[in-house]
Coordinates of C-alpha atoms in Angstrom, one line a residue:
Chain W
M1 CA 223.4 53.7 86.3
G2 CA 224.0 50.6 88.3
S3 CA 224.4 50.6 92.1
L4 CA 226.9 47.7 92.3
T5 CA 230.3 48.6 93.9
V6 CA 233.5 46.7 92.9
P7 CA 236.8 47.3 94.7
H8 CA 239.6 49.0 93.0
I9 CA 241.9 46.1 93.1
V10 CA 240.0 43.1 92.4
P11 CA 241.5 39.5 93.5
T12 CA 242.1 37.1 90.8
P13 CA 239.4 34.6 90.0
A14 CA 241.5 31.9 91.7
E15 CA 241.8 33.9 94.9
D16 CA 238.2 34.4 94.9
A17 CA 237.2 30.9 94.1
N18 CA 239.6 29.8 96.9
A19 CA 238.0 32.1 99.4
L20 CA 234.5 30.9 98.4
K21 CA 235.7 27.3 98.8
K22 CA 236.9 28.0 102.4
A23 CA 233.5 29.7 103.1
F24 CA 231.8 26.4 102.5
H25 CA 234.2 24.5 104.4
G26 CA 233.3 22.9 107.7
W27 CA 230.0 23.3 109.7
G28 CA 227.7 25.9 108.5
T29 CA 228.6 28.5 105.6
D30 CA 230.5 31.8 106.1
E31 CA 227.7 33.9 104.5
K32 CA 229.6 37.1 105.2
T33 CA 232.3 35.9 102.9
L34 CA 229.9 35.0 100.1
I35 CA 228.4 38.5 100.3
R36 CA 231.7 40.3 100.6
I37 CA 232.9 38.5 97.4
L38 CA 230.0 38.0 95.1
G39 CA 228.2 41.0 96.1
H40 CA 231.0 43.1 94.8
R41 CA 231.8 41.5 91.5
N42 CA 230.2 42.2 88.0
A43 CA 228.8 39.8 85.6
N44 CA 232.2 39.3 83.7
Q45 CA 233.9 38.7 87.1
R46 CA 231.4 36.4 88.5
R47 CA 231.6 34.3 85.2
N48 CA 235.4 34.0 85.6
I49 CA 235.0 33.0 89.2
R50 CA 232.4 30.2 88.2
H51 CA 234.8 28.9 85.5
T52 CA 237.8 29.0 87.7
Y53 CA 236.0 27.4 90.7
F54 CA 234.8 24.5 88.5
Q55 CA 238.4 24.2 87.1
L56 CA 240.0 24.0 90.6
Y57 CA 237.3 21.9 92.4
N58 CA 235.5 20.0 89.8
E59 CA 232.1 21.2 91.1
S60 CA 229.7 23.8 89.8
L61 CA 229.7 27.0 92.3
I62 CA 226.0 27.2 91.6
D63 CA 225.3 23.6 92.7
R64 CA 227.5 24.1 95.6
L65 CA 225.6 27.4 96.6
S66 CA 222.3 25.5 96.1
S67 CA 223.5 22.8 98.6
E68 CA 224.8 25.1 101.2
L69 CA 222.0 27.7 101.2
S70 CA 218.3 28.0 101.4
G71 CA 215.6 30.6 102.0
D72 CA 215.5 34.1 100.6
F73 CA 219.2 34.7 101.0
G74 CA 220.1 31.4 99.2
K75 CA 217.5 32.1 96.4
A76 CA 219.1 35.8 95.9
I77 CA 222.7 34.9 95.9
I78 CA 222.1 32.0 93.6
L79 CA 220.1 34.1 91.1
W80 CA 222.9 36.8 91.3
A81 CA 225.7 34.1 90.7
Y82 CA 224.1 33.0 87.4
D83 CA 225.1 34.5 84.0
P84 CA 222.5 37.2 83.6
C85 CA 220.9 35.7 80.2
E86 CA 220.8 32.1 81.8
R87 CA 219.2 33.7 85.1
D88 CA 216.6 35.4 82.9
A89 CA 215.9 32.2 80.8
K90 CA 215.3 30.3 84.0
L91 CA 213.0 33.1 85.3
A92 CA 211.1 33.2 82.0
R93 CA 210.5 29.3 82.2
E94 CA 209.2 29.5 85.7
A95 CA 207.1 32.6 84.9
L96 CA 205.4 30.7 82.1
E97 CA 204.7 27.7 84.5
N98 CA 203.4 30.1 87.0
S99 CA 201.2 32.1 84.7
K100 CA 198.6 29.7 84.7
K101 CA 198.0 30.6 88.4
S102 CA 198.4 34.3 87.9
V103 CA 198.8 36.5 84.9
E104 CA 201.1 38.7 87.1
H105 CA 204.1 36.3 86.5
L106 CA 204.2 37.2 82.8
K107 CA 205.5 40.6 84.0
I108 CA 208.9 39.0 84.4
I109 CA 209.0 38.1 80.7
V110 CA 207.8 41.6 79.8
E111 CA 210.7 43.1 81.8
M112 CA 213.4 41.2 79.9
S113 CA 211.8 41.9 76.6
C114 CA 211.1 45.7 77.1
A115 CA 213.4 46.9 79.8
S116 CA 216.6 45.2 78.8
S117 CA 219.0 45.8 76.0
P118 CA 218.5 44.1 72.6
D119 CA 221.7 42.2 73.0
H120 CA 220.7 40.9 76.5
L121 CA 217.1 39.7 75.1
V122 CA 218.9 37.8 72.4
G123 CA 221.1 36.3 74.8
V124 CA 218.3 35.2 76.9
R125 CA 216.7 33.5 73.9
Q126 CA 219.8 31.7 73.2
A127 CA 220.2 30.6 76.8
Y128 CA 216.5 29.5 76.7
T129 CA 217.0 27.2 73.8
C130 CA 220.2 25.8 75.2
L131 CA 218.5 25.0 78.6
F132 CA 215.2 23.9 77.5
H133 CA 215.6 22.5 74.0
C134 CA 212.9 24.6 72.4
S135 CA 212.5 28.3 71.6
L136 CA 211.0 30.8 74.4
E137 CA 208.6 31.8 71.6
E138 CA 207.0 28.5 71.1
D139 CA 206.6 28.0 74.9
I140 CA 204.8 31.3 75.1
A141 CA 202.6 30.3 72.1
S142 CA 201.7 27.1 73.8
N143 CA 201.3 28.3 77.3
V144 CA 199.7 31.6 77.2
S145 CA 196.1 32.5 76.6
P146 CA 194.1 34.2 75.1
S147 CA 196.1 34.0 71.8
S148 CA 196.0 37.7 71.5
L149 CA 198.0 38.0 74.6
A150 CA 200.3 35.3 73.4
K151 CA 200.9 37.1 70.0
L152 CA 201.6 40.2 71.9
L153 CA 204.3 38.6 74.0
V154 CA 205.8 36.6 71.2
A155 CA 206.3 39.9 69.5
V156 CA 208.1 41.8 72.2
V157 CA 210.2 38.7 73.1
S158 CA 211.3 38.5 69.4
S159 CA 212.2 42.2 69.1
Y160 CA 215.7 43.4 68.2
R161 CA 215.4 47.1 68.6
Y162 CA 217.8 49.7 67.3
D163 CA 219.5 50.8 70.5
R164 CA 220.3 54.5 70.1
D165 CA 218.5 57.9 70.4
E166 CA 216.9 58.1 66.9
V167 CA 213.5 59.8 66.9
D168 CA 211.1 60.7 64.1
S169 CA 208.6 63.2 65.5
A170 CA 206.3 62.6 62.4
I171 CA 206.2 58.9 63.2
A172 CA 205.7 59.6 66.9
N173 CA 202.6 61.6 65.9
S174 CA 201.2 59.3 63.5
E175 CA 201.7 56.2 65.8
A176 CA 200.3 57.9 68.8
T177 CA 197.1 58.5 66.7
K178 CA 197.1 54.7 65.7
L179 CA 197.4 53.8 69.4
H180 CA 194.6 56.1 70.2
E181 CA 192.5 54.7 67.6
A182 CA 193.0 51.1 68.8
I183 CA 192.1 52.4 72.3
K184 CA 188.9 54.2 71.2
T185 CA 187.8 51.3 69.1
K186 CA 188.9 48.8 71.9
Q187 CA 190.9 46.9 69.3
L188 CA 194.1 46.6 71.4
D189 CA 195.1 43.4 69.7
D190 CA 195.6 45.1 66.3
D191 CA 198.8 44.2 64.4
H192 CA 199.8 47.8 64.1
V193 CA 199.8 48.0 67.9
N194 CA 202.0 44.9 68.0
W195 CA 204.4 46.3 65.4
I196 CA 204.7 49.7 67.2
L197 CA 205.5 48.2 70.4
S198 CA 207.8 45.4 69.2
T199 CA 209.8 47.0 66.3
R200 CA 210.5 50.7 67.3
N201 CA 213.5 51.7 69.3
F202 CA 212.9 52.9 73.1
Y203 CA 213.6 56.6 72.4
Q204 CA 211.0 56.6 69.5
L205 CA 208.4 55.1 71.7
R206 CA 209.0 57.4 74.5
E207 CA 208.3 60.3 72.0
T208 CA 205.1 58.4 70.9
F209 CA 203.8 58.1 74.4
A210 CA 204.7 61.8 75.1
C211 CA 202.8 62.8 72.1
Y212 CA 199.7 60.7 73.1
K213 CA 199.7 62.4 76.5
T214 CA 199.9 65.9 74.8
T215 CA 197.2 65.2 72.2
Y216 CA 194.9 63.1 74.2
G217 CA 195.4 64.4 77.8
N218 CA 196.0 61.1 79.4
L219 CA 198.7 58.7 79.9
I220 CA 198.4 55.9 77.4
A221 CA 198.7 53.3 80.1
Q222 CA 195.6 54.8 82.0
D223 CA 193.6 54.9 78.8
I224 CA 194.4 51.3 78.2
L225 CA 192.7 50.1 81.3
S226 CA 189.5 52.0 80.2
C227 CA 189.3 49.3 77.5
G228 CA 188.9 46.6 80.3
N229 CA 190.9 45.0 82.9
G230 CA 191.5 41.7 81.6
K231 CA 194.8 39.7 81.3
F232 CA 195.5 41.3 77.9
E233 CA 195.2 44.8 79.1
S234 CA 197.1 44.3 82.3
V235 CA 200.2 42.9 80.3
L236 CA 200.0 45.6 77.8
K237 CA 200.0 48.2 80.5
V238 CA 203.3 46.6 81.9
I239 CA 204.8 46.5 78.4
I240 CA 204.1 50.4 77.9
C241 CA 205.6 51.1 81.4
C242 CA 208.6 49.1 80.9
L243 CA 209.2 50.7 77.5
D244 CA 208.6 54.2 78.9
S245 CA 210.5 54.1 82.0
P246 CA 212.0 51.0 83.4
E247 CA 213.4 52.7 86.7
K248 CA 209.7 53.8 87.3
H249 CA 208.5 50.2 86.7
F250 CA 211.1 48.8 88.9
A251 CA 210.4 51.2 91.6
E252 CA 206.9 50.2 91.6
V253 CA 207.8 46.5 91.6
I254 CA 209.8 47.1 94.7
R255 CA 207.1 49.1 96.4
D256 CA 204.4 46.6 95.6
S257 CA 206.7 43.8 96.9
I258 CA 207.1 45.7 100.3
V259 CA 203.7 47.4 101.2
G260 CA 200.9 45.6 102.7
F261 CA 200.9 42.5 104.7
G262 CA 204.2 40.5 104.4
T263 CA 207.0 40.9 101.8
D264 CA 207.0 39.4 98.3
E265 CA 210.6 38.5 98.5
D266 CA 210.8 36.8 95.0
S267 CA 209.8 40.2 93.4
L268 CA 212.0 42.2 95.7
T269 CA 215.0 40.0 95.0
R270 CA 214.4 39.9 91.2
A271 CA 214.2 43.7 91.0
I272 CA 217.3 44.3 92.9
V273 CA 219.3 41.5 91.4
S274 CA 218.4 42.2 87.9
R275 CA 218.9 45.9 88.0
A276 CA 222.1 46.1 90.2
E277 CA 224.3 46.3 87.3
I278 CA 221.9 48.4 85.1
D279 CA 219.9 51.3 86.6
L280 CA 219.4 50.7 90.3
M281 CA 220.7 54.1 91.1
K282 CA 218.0 55.6 89.0
V283 CA 215.4 53.2 90.4
R284 CA 216.4 54.4 93.8
E285 CA 216.0 58.1 92.8
E286 CA 212.6 57.3 91.2
Y287 CA 211.4 55.6 94.3
Q288 CA 212.3 58.6 96.4
N289 CA 210.4 60.7 93.9
L290 CA 207.3 58.6 93.9
Y291 CA 206.9 57.6 97.5
K292 CA 208.8 60.4 99.4
T293 CA 210.8 57.8 101.3
S294 CA 214.0 56.1 100.8
L295 CA 214.3 52.8 99.0
D296 CA 217.1 51.7 101.4
D297 CA 215.0 52.3 104.5
A298 CA 212.1 50.4 102.9
V299 CA 214.4 47.2 102.2
V300 CA 216.1 47.5 105.7
G301 CA 212.5 47.6 107.2
D302 CA 211.1 44.6 105.4
T303 CA 214.2 42.2 105.5
S304 CA 216.7 41.0 107.8
G305 CA 219.9 38.9 108.3
D306 CA 222.1 37.8 105.5
Y307 CA 219.1 38.4 103.0
E308 CA 219.1 42.1 104.0
D309 CA 222.9 42.4 104.1
F310 CA 223.1 41.0 100.5
L311 CA 220.3 43.2 99.1
M312 CA 221.8 46.3 100.7
T313 CA 225.2 45.3 99.3
L314 CA 223.8 45.3 95.6
L315 CA 222.2 48.6 96.4
G316 CA 225.6 49.9 97.0
A317 CA 224.8 50.8 100.6
R318 CA 227.1 48.4 102.5
N319 CA 230.8 47.4 102.0
Chain Z
M1 CA 228.6 20.9 53.6
G2 CA 230.4 23.9 52.0
S3 CA 232.4 23.8 48.8
L4 CA 235.1 26.3 49.7
T5 CA 238.6 25.0 49.7
V6 CA 241.2 26.5 51.9
P7 CA 244.9 25.6 51.6
H8 CA 246.5 23.5 54.1
I9 CA 248.9 26.1 55.1
V10 CA 247.3 29.5 55.0
P11 CA 249.5 32.6 54.7
T12 CA 249.3 35.1 57.4
P13 CA 246.8 38.0 57.1
A14 CA 249.6 40.5 56.6
E15 CA 251.0 38.3 53.7
D16 CA 247.6 38.0 52.1
A17 CA 246.9 41.8 52.7
N18 CA 250.4 42.6 51.0
A19 CA 249.6 40.3 48.0
L20 CA 246.2 42.0 47.6
K21 CA 247.8 45.4 47.9
K22 CA 250.3 44.4 45.0
A23 CA 247.4 43.0 42.8
F24 CA 245.8 46.5 42.9
H25 CA 249.1 48.3 42.1
G26 CA 249.8 49.8 38.6
W27 CA 247.6 49.8 35.6
G28 CA 244.8 47.3 35.7
T29 CA 244.3 44.9 38.6
D30 CA 245.5 41.4 38.8
E31 CA 242.1 39.6 39.1
K32 CA 243.7 36.2 39.3
T33 CA 245.5 37.1 42.5
L34 CA 242.4 38.3 44.0
I35 CA 240.4 35.1 43.3
R36 CA 243.4 32.9 44.4
I37 CA 243.6 34.6 47.8
L38 CA 240.0 35.7 48.7
G39 CA 238.4 32.6 46.8
H40 CA 240.1 30.3 49.2
R41 CA 239.7 32.1 52.7
N42 CA 236.8 31.4 55.1
A43 CA 234.8 34.1 56.8
N44 CA 237.1 34.3 59.7
Q45 CA 240.2 34.5 57.6
R46 CA 238.6 37.2 55.3
R47 CA 237.7 39.3 58.4
N48 CA 241.4 39.1 59.6
I49 CA 242.6 40.0 56.1
R50 CA 240.2 43.1 56.1
H51 CA 241.4 44.2 59.6
T52 CA 245.1 43.7 58.8
Y53 CA 244.6 45.6 55.3
F54 CA 243.2 48.5 56.9
Q55 CA 245.8 48.6 59.6
L56 CA 248.7 48.4 57.2
Y57 CA 247.4 50.6 54.3
N58 CA 244.9 52.8 56.1
E59 CA 242.2 52.2 53.5
S60 CA 239.3 49.8 53.4
L61 CA 239.7 46.7 51.4
I62 CA 236.0 46.7 50.3
D63 CA 236.3 50.2 49.2
R64 CA 239.4 49.4 47.2
L65 CA 237.8 46.5 45.5
S66 CA 234.9 48.8 44.8
S67 CA 237.1 51.4 43.1
E68 CA 239.2 48.8 41.2
L69 CA 236.4 46.5 39.9
S70 CA 233.2 46.4 38.3
G71 CA 230.7 44.3 36.4
D72 CA 229.5 40.8 37.7
F73 CA 233.0 39.8 38.8
G74 CA 233.4 42.9 40.8
K75 CA 229.9 42.6 42.5
A76 CA 230.6 39.1 43.5
I77 CA 234.0 39.4 44.9
I78 CA 232.8 42.4 46.9
L79 CA 229.8 40.5 48.4
W80 CA 232.0 37.7 49.2
A81 CA 234.6 40.0 51.0
Y82 CA 232.1 41.4 53.4
D83 CA 231.4 39.9 56.8
P84 CA 228.5 37.5 55.9
C85 CA 226.2 39.2 58.4
E86 CA 226.8 42.6 57.0
R87 CA 226.4 41.3 53.4
D88 CA 223.0 39.9 54.3
A89 CA 221.9 43.2 56.1
K90 CA 222.8 45.0 52.9
L91 CA 221.1 42.6 50.7
A92 CA 217.9 42.8 53.0
R93 CA 217.9 46.7 52.6
E94 CA 218.3 46.4 48.9
A95 CA 215.7 43.8 48.6
L96 CA 213.1 46.0 50.5
E97 CA 213.8 48.8 48.1
N98 CA 213.4 46.6 45.1
S99 CA 210.4 44.7 46.5
K100 CA 208.1 47.7 45.3
K101 CA 209.2 46.7 41.8
S102 CA 208.7 42.9 42.4
V103 CA 207.8 40.8 45.2
E104 CA 210.5 38.3 44.0
H105 CA 213.1 40.4 45.8
L106 CA 211.6 39.6 49.3
K107 CA 212.9 35.9 48.7
I108 CA 216.2 37.1 49.7
I109 CA 214.9 38.1 53.1
V110 CA 213.1 34.8 53.4
E111 CA 216.4 33.0 52.7
M112 CA 218.2 34.6 55.5
S113 CA 215.4 34.0 57.8
C114 CA 214.4 30.4 56.9
A115 CA 217.5 28.9 55.5
S116 CA 220.2 30.3 57.9
S117 CA 221.3 29.5 61.3
P118 CA 219.5 31.4 64.2
D119 CA 222.8 32.9 65.2
H120 CA 223.4 34.2 61.7
L121 CA 220.0 35.7 61.6
V122 CA 220.5 37.5 64.8
G123 CA 223.9 38.8 63.4
V124 CA 222.2 40.0 60.3
R125 CA 219.6 42.1 62.6
Q126 CA 222.5 43.4 64.7
A127 CA 224.3 44.3 61.5
Y128 CA 221.2 46.0 60.0
T129 CA 220.6 48.2 63.1
C130 CA 224.3 49.5 63.0
L131 CA 224.2 50.2 59.3
F132 CA 220.8 51.7 58.9
H133 CA 219.9 53.0 62.3
C134 CA 216.7 51.3 62.7
S135 CA 215.5 47.5 63.0
L136 CA 214.9 45.3 60.0
E137 CA 211.5 44.6 61.4
E138 CA 210.4 48.2 61.3
D139 CA 211.7 48.6 57.7
I140 CA 209.7 45.5 56.7
A141 CA 206.5 46.8 58.5
S142 CA 206.8 50.1 56.6
N143 CA 207.9 49.0 53.1
V144 CA 205.8 45.6 52.6
S145 CA 202.4 45.4 51.8
P146 CA 199.7 43.9 52.2
S147 CA 200.0 43.9 56.0
S148 CA 199.5 40.2 56.1
L149 CA 202.7 39.6 54.2
A150 CA 204.5 42.2 56.4
K151 CA 203.3 40.4 59.5
L152 CA 204.5 37.1 58.1
L153 CA 208.0 38.4 57.2
V154 CA 208.3 40.3 60.6
A155 CA 207.6 37.0 62.2
V156 CA 210.2 34.8 60.3
V157 CA 212.8 37.6 60.6
S158 CA 212.3 37.8 64.4
S159 CA 212.7 34.1 64.9
Y160 CA 215.3 32.5 67.1
R161 CA 214.7 28.8 66.6
Y162 CA 216.2 25.9 68.7
D163 CA 218.9 24.6 66.3
R164 CA 218.9 20.8 67.1
D165 CA 217.1 17.8 66.0
E166 CA 214.2 17.6 68.5
V167 CA 210.9 16.6 67.0
D168 CA 207.6 15.6 68.5
S169 CA 205.4 13.6 66.3
A170 CA 202.2 14.5 68.0
I171 CA 203.0 18.3 67.4
A172 CA 203.9 17.5 63.9
N173 CA 200.4 15.9 63.4
S174 CA 198.4 18.6 65.1
E175 CA 200.2 21.3 63.2
A176 CA 199.9 19.6 59.9
T177 CA 196.3 19.6 60.6
K178 CA 196.3 23.1 61.5
L179 CA 198.2 24.2 58.3
H180 CA 195.6 22.1 56.3
E181 CA 192.7 24.0 58.0
A182 CA 194.2 27.3 57.0
I183 CA 194.7 26.2 53.5
K184 CA 191.1 24.7 53.2
T185 CA 189.6 27.9 54.6
K186 CA 191.9 30.0 52.7
Q187 CA 193.0 31.8 55.9
L188 CA 196.7 31.6 55.3
D189 CA 197.2 34.7 57.3
D190 CA 196.0 33.0 60.5
D191 CA 198.2 33.7 63.5
H192 CA 198.7 30.0 64.1
V193 CA 200.3 29.5 60.7
N194 CA 202.6 32.5 61.6
W195 CA 203.7 30.9 65.0
I196 CA 204.3 27.5 63.4
L197 CA 206.6 28.8 60.7
S198 CA 208.4 31.3 62.9
T199 CA 208.8 29.5 66.2
R200 CA 209.3 25.8 65.4
N201 CA 212.8 24.4 64.9
F202 CA 213.8 23.2 61.3
Y203 CA 213.5 19.5 62.1
Q204 CA 210.2 19.7 63.7
L205 CA 208.9 21.8 60.7
R206 CA 210.2 19.2 58.3
E207 CA 208.4 16.3 60.2
T208 CA 205.3 18.5 60.1
F209 CA 205.4 19.0 56.3
A210 CA 206.2 15.2 56.0
C211 CA 203.0 14.5 58.0
Y212 CA 201.0 17.0 55.7
K213 CA 202.1 15.0 52.7
T214 CA 201.2 11.7 54.1
T215 CA 198.0 12.8 55.5
Y216 CA 196.7 15.0 52.7
G217 CA 198.4 13.6 49.6
N218 CA 200.2 16.8 48.3
L219 CA 203.1 18.8 49.1
I220 CA 202.1 21.7 51.3
A221 CA 203.8 24.3 49.1
Q222 CA 201.6 23.0 46.1
D223 CA 198.4 23.4 48.2
I224 CA 199.3 26.9 49.2
L225 CA 199.2 27.9 45.6
S226 CA 195.6 26.6 45.4
C227 CA 194.7 29.4 47.6
G228 CA 195.8 31.9 45.1
N229 CA 198.9 33.1 43.5
G230 CA 199.2 36.6 45.0
K231 CA 202.3 38.1 46.7
F232 CA 201.3 36.7 50.0
E233 CA 201.1 33.0 48.7
S234 CA 204.2 33.3 46.7
V235 CA 206.3 34.4 49.7
L236 CA 204.7 31.8 51.9
K237 CA 205.6 29.1 49.4
V238 CA 209.3 30.3 49.4
I239 CA 209.2 30.3 53.3
I240 CA 208.2 26.6 53.1
C241 CA 210.7 25.6 50.7
C242 CA 213.6 27.3 52.6
L243 CA 212.5 25.7 55.8
D244 CA 212.0 22.3 54.1
S245 CA 215.0 22.0 52.1
P246 CA 217.5 24.9 51.7
E247 CA 219.6 22.9 49.2
K248 CA 216.6 22.3 47.0
H249 CA 215.7 26.0 47.2
F250 CA 219.1 27.1 46.2
A251 CA 219.4 24.6 43.4
E252 CA 216.2 26.0 42.2
V253 CA 217.4 29.6 42.5
I254 CA 220.6 28.7 40.5
R255 CA 218.5 27.0 37.8
D256 CA 216.0 29.9 37.4
S257 CA 219.0 32.3 37.2
I258 CA 220.5 30.3 34.2
V259 CA 217.6 29.0 32.2
G260 CA 215.8 31.1 29.6
F261 CA 217.0 34.2 27.9
G262 CA 220.1 35.7 29.4
T263 CA 221.4 35.0 32.9
D264 CA 220.3 36.6 36.2
E265 CA 223.7 37.1 37.6
D266 CA 222.6 38.8 40.9
S267 CA 220.7 35.6 41.8
L268 CA 223.4 33.3 40.6
T269 CA 226.2 35.3 42.6
R270 CA 223.8 35.5 45.7
A271 CA 223.2 31.7 45.8
I272 CA 226.9 30.8 45.3
V273 CA 228.3 33.4 47.6
S274 CA 226.0 32.8 50.4
R275 CA 226.0 29.0 50.5
A276 CA 229.7 28.3 49.6
E277 CA 230.6 28.1 53.3
I278 CA 227.4 26.3 54.4
D279 CA 226.0 23.6 51.9
L280 CA 226.9 24.3 48.4
M281 CA 228.1 20.6 48.0
K282 CA 224.5 19.5 48.8
V283 CA 223.1 22.1 46.6
R284 CA 225.2 20.8 43.8
E285 CA 224.0 17.2 44.4
E286 CA 220.3 18.4 44.6
Y287 CA 221.0 20.2 41.2
Q288 CA 222.1 16.9 39.6
N289 CA 219.1 15.0 41.1
L290 CA 216.6 17.7 40.1
Y291 CA 217.8 18.6 36.4
K292 CA 219.9 15.5 35.5
T293 CA 222.8 17.9 34.7
S294 CA 225.9 19.3 36.4
L295 CA 225.6 22.6 38.2
D296 CA 229.4 23.1 37.3
D297 CA 228.7 22.8 33.6
A298 CA 225.7 25.0 33.9
V299 CA 227.6 27.8 35.4
V300 CA 230.6 27.4 32.9
G301 CA 228.0 27.6 30.2
D302 CA 226.4 30.7 31.4
T303 CA 229.5 32.7 32.7
S304 CA 232.8 33.8 31.4
G305 CA 236.1 35.3 32.4
D306 CA 237.1 36.3 35.9
Y307 CA 233.4 35.9 36.9
E308 CA 233.4 32.3 35.8
D309 CA 236.7 31.8 37.5
F310 CA 235.6 33.3 40.7
L311 CA 232.2 31.3 40.9
M312 CA 233.9 28.0 40.0
T313 CA 236.5 28.6 42.7
L314 CA 233.9 29.0 45.4
L315 CA 232.2 26.0 44.0
G316 CA 235.6 24.1 44.8
A317 CA 236.1 23.3 41.2
R318 CA 239.1 25.3 40.6
N319 CA 242.4 25.9 42.3

């Protein structure tokens, strides 16, 4: 369940576009109005506003936001203003560029592959080809190493899973055994591991992971790290976490972005912006369960000003 | 360029549905009317007719066609009446079932993966999950052997290629070399071969195959057969033919269905039905080039009655 709140009576796209135009007018920008409008509109409504804004003023709303705003607030509201598939296509491209510095960035591609609906993932691939004139998969193949890791990522990015609760216990048992074999023999790049993780539906996989835990005593994500802690193992672990429980994964992303010295605003923004319309209420519950503290308090404690206001609006905690 | 002809003034879906209903009425079916209407409507128009027919008469047009018709004509017009993605999803399922008898059937899955638009392929995968409650990829992984062949098919079925003419000659050269390496060392199931064939756009691949011919003297499809003529090699060859020239591939499918003893009506129907709205005019030219005889004459020579009428209508040769 998402956390975004939309008013009962929504202004027309022309009224919203007009109010945004006024907020840009004159010296300084009226950030409160931007938050009040965009922070309470769903993806369809934002698309209509973008289109109407362009028709009325012959300028791109996103370009205008980019020229008016900066800092973490600017980045957050621009990410939010994008079409979700286009946003993820851009994030994927950036992640591939940054992955040469740290494998951590590939987590972003795993999230859109393993914690999104099949139709969203296809939309991201379509947007990627439109924006960058090549397929996401060919960019992964030519930017990611070792090749076993590229192969695993290409497989999950190319998935189109069945999206309903259809579980076969016999398959779950036999595939838990296959996964355990691969871990025991340290052959995590086995084709069967790839197939299991990239073709099975989410519910089937959760049953498989549960079988694994029952039969072998440990969580599969833990056992993977016993094979090593290289780039391949760390990405594989994220894949399994995203498939098993997206809300737990994102609770951890938010926690990691906040704890320690300084805040990782890019990760915090990405988690909240990308889940506000999907499952941020569940992420919030999971955060409370895991860390015995409130996600809202954590965000308020680590952010300030318009950035704080905007994130708290997406969390459904402010009007 | 497709061969389907649609009248300048198209009747409304309700008029068409009404005329079809009348054609079913009484003893025997008026096949000429079915051909005259459905054989001159594009996929969108047929969809509107199906919907309107259902609304007006509370029965499925496809079910009615199935109960009224039989034989090759019945099969052909029913395939044509389906939504193209749903049709291919059903053909893929049948092909997987039949592939245990003969690997030849997997050609059908290659055609939709390597000779169709990326959006059509995604539509087929979506339709497949709706119809069969699992992903096409998991059915391939569990029905096709050896596993190298399943891996190759999963890769091409999962592709979402960039759909424009964007060619990098340096990449074409280097990937022609990689493909030649794989052939020379008889390691056709190499991951790089899979990647090249499943992530690159059609134009890039055609350039790569042309480079291969220029540098190594032979067509790559020929050289593949020098590695062996097992199931894997035969499917890989079809993949390359479909990527390189769909019109040539389909000209060969039609030729093979006609020459020799008897006619393979299923292949003949599939080729004409699935390409009538895409490139059947080019298939016809290619047929003339390759076999120095007319495709239309070949179809007339091997078919008869309503079946002949219907195929010739889709070929744009009859009104």
